[in-house]
Structure formats: structure tokens, C-alpha cells
CSV table of C-alpha atoms in Angstrom, one decimal:
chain,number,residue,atom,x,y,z
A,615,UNK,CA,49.2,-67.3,-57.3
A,616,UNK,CA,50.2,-64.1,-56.5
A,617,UNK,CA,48.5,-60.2,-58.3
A,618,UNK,CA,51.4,-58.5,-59.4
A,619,UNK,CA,51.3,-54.8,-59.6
A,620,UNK,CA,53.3,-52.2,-61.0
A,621,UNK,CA,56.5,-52.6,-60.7
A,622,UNK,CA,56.4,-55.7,-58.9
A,623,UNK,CA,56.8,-58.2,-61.5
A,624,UNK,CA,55.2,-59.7,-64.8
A,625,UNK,CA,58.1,-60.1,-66.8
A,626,UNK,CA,59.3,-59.1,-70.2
A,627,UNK,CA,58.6,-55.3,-69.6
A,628,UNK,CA,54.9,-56.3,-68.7
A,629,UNK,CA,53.5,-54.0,-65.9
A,630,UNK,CA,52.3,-56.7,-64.1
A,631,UNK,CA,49.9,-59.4,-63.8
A,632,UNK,CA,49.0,-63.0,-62.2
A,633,UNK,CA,52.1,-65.1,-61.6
A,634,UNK,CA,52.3,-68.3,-60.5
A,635,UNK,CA,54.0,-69.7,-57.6
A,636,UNK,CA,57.3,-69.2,-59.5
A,637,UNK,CA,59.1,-72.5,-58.1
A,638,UNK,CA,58.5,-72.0,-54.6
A,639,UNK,CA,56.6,-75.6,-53.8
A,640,UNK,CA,55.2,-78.1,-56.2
A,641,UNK,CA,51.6,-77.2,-57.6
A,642,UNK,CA,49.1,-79.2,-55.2
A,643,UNK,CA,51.5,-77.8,-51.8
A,644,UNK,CA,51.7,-74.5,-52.2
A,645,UNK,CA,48.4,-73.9,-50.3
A,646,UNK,CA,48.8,-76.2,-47.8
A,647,UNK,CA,52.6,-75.1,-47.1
A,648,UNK,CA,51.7,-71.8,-46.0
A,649,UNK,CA,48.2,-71.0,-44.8
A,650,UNK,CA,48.1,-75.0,-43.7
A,651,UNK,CA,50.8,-74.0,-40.5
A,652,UNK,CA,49.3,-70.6,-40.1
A,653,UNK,CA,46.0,-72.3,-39.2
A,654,UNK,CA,47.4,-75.2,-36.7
A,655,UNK,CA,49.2,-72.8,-35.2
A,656,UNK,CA,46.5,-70.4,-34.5
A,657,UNK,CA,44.1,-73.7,-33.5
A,658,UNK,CA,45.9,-73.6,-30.5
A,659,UNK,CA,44.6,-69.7,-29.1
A,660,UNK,CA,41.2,-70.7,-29.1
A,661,UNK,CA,39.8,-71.2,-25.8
A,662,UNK,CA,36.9,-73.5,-25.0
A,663,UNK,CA,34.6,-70.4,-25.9
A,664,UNK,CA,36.2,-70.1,-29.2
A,665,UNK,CA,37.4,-66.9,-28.5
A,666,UNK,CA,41.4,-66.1,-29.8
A,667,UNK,CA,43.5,-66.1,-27.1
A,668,UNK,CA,41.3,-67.4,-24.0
A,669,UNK,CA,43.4,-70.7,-24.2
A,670,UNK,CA,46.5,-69.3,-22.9
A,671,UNK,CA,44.9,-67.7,-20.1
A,672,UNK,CA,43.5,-69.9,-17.5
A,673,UNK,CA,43.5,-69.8,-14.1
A,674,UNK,CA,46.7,-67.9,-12.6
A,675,UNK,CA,49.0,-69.3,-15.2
A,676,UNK,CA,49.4,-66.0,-17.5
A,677,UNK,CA,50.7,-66.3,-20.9
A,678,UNK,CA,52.7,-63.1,-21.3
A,679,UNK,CA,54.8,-61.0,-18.2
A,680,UNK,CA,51.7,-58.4,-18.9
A,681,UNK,CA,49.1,-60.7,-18.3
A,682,UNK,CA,50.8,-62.1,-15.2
A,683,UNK,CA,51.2,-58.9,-13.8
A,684,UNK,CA,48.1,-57.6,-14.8
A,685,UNK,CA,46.4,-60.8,-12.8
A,686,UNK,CA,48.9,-59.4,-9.6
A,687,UNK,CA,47.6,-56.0,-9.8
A,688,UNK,CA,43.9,-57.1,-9.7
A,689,UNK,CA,44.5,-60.2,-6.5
A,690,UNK,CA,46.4,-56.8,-4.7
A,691,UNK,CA,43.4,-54.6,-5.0
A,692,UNK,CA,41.1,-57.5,-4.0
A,693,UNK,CA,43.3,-57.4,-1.0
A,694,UNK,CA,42.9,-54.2,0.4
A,695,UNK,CA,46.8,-53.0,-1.4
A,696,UNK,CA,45.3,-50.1,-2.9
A,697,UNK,CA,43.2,-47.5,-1.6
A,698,UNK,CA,41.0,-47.3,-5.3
A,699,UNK,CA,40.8,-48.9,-8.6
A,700,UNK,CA,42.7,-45.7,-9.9
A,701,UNK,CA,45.4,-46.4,-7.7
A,702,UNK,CA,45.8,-49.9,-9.2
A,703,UNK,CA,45.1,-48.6,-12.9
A,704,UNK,CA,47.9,-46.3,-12.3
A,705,UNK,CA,50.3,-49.4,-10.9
A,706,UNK,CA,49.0,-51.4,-13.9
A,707,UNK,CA,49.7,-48.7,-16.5
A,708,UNK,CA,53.5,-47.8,-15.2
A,709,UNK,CA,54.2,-51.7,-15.3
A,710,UNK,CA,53.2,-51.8,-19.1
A,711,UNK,CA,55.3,-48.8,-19.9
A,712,UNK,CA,58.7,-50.6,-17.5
A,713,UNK,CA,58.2,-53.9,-19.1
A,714,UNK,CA,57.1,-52.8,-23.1
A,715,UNK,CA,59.3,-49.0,-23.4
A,716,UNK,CA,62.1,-49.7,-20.8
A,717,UNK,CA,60.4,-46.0,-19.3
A,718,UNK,CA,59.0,-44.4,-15.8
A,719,UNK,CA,57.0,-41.6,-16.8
A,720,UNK,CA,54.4,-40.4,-13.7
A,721,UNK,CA,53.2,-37.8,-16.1
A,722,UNK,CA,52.6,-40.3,-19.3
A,723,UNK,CA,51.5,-43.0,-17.0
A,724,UNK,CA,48.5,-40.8,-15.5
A,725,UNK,CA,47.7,-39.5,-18.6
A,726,UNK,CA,47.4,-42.9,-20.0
A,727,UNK,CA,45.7,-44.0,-16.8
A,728,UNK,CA,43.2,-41.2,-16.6
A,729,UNK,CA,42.4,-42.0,-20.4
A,730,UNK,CA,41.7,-45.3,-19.6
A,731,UNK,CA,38.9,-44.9,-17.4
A,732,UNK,CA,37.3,-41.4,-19.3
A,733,UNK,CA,37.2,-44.2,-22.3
A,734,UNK,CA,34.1,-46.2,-21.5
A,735,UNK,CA,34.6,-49.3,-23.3
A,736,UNK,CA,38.0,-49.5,-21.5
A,737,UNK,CA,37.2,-49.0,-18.5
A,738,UNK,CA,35.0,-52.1,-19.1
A,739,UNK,CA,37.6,-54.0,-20.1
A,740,UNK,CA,39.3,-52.9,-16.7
A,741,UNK,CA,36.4,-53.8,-14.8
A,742,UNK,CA,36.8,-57.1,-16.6
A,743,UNK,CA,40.4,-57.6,-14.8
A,744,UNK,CA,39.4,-55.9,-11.3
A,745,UNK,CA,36.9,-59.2,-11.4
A,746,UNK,CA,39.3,-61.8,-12.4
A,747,UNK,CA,41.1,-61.6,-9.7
A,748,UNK,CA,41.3,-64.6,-7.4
């Protein structure tokens, strides 16, 4: 059943009010049609430590071009590819920007960069990824 509000339904010059399901499935299915498939879907992002999203990400197979690249970044500064973990924050940041906006932007990608690590709690999450590296 859904609330309806003004303007969004009722009926006979009502302003609103509970509806029903208004023929969309059969009583007893309209519950299970919907938020049934929302939950089975979302079963399958929860990693072995029940948090969303760790089940895609194992090992070196990465779920998302981001992630993948992300995962490069951090094996390359493991390796000795960049001189400091700003270098590779930089690298990191301008490959987000090319592969989400389609832009190169030195200016926005060191002010994005340099934001990142002022911001403690991401620059955790950073240190996070450094250390995942393999």
C-alpha cells in the first residue's frame, strides 16, 4: 500500500490518502515481487565479513575499471613506480576523473588529491588501498 500525498492521488477530489496496490500484482505477491528481488540481489554483495560489497572484491579480480585500477596504482607504488604516496594519490585521482568525467584537469586533480589526504578519515581509507596491494 502506498501514502498518497497531495496531489498524488486519492481519488474523487480527495487530497490523498492510503491506496492500495491499484492492480499492480495479486494481494499476497505484491511484497514479495518487489522487495523479494531487491533482497537476492543485494545477498550477493555481501562478503564473508558481511560487509556490502566485499564479495566482489577479492584477490586481484576487481569489480569495477576503478577498483582495478585503483589495485594497479597501489602494486606500482609497492614497486618502487612512484617516488611518494602523493605521487600515486595524484595518478589515482586523475584516473577517476578520465574514466567517470571523460576530463584531464592537473589543477582539479591536485586539488582533489591534496583534499584527500588534509581529510583524515580519507586518507585512512587511502592507507587502506596503499596496503592492499599485492
Amino acid at each position: 500500500m502506498s501514502v498518497g500525498g497531495v496531489g498524488r492521488g486519492g481519488g474523487k477530489g480527495r487530497a490523498g490518502g492510503a491506496q492500495g496496490p491499484a492492480g499492480k500484482a495479486p494481494a499476497g505477491k505484491a511484497g514479495t515481487a518487489t522487495f523479494g528481488g531487491a533482497v537476492e540481489r543485494a545477498s550477493g554483495l555481501v562478503g564473508p565479513s558481511g560487509a556490502v560489497g566485499s564479495g566482489e572484491v577479492q584477490g586481484s579480480q576487481a569489480a569495477d575499471p576503478i577498483t582495478s585500477q585503483a589495485l594497479a596504482v597501489a602494486r606500482q607504488l609497492k614497486n618502487g613506480d612512484f617516488k611518494s604516496k602523493e605521487e600515486a594519490t595524484r595518478k589515482l585521482v586523475a584516473e577517476v576523473l578520465k574514466e567517470k568525467l571523460r576530463m584531464k584537469s592537473s589543477a582539479l586533480t591536485s586539488k582533489i588529491a591534496d583534499a584527500l589526504q588534509d581529510d583524515p578519515r580519507l586518507n585512512q581509507a587511502l592507507e587502506r588501498l596503499w596496503s592492499k596491494a599485492e
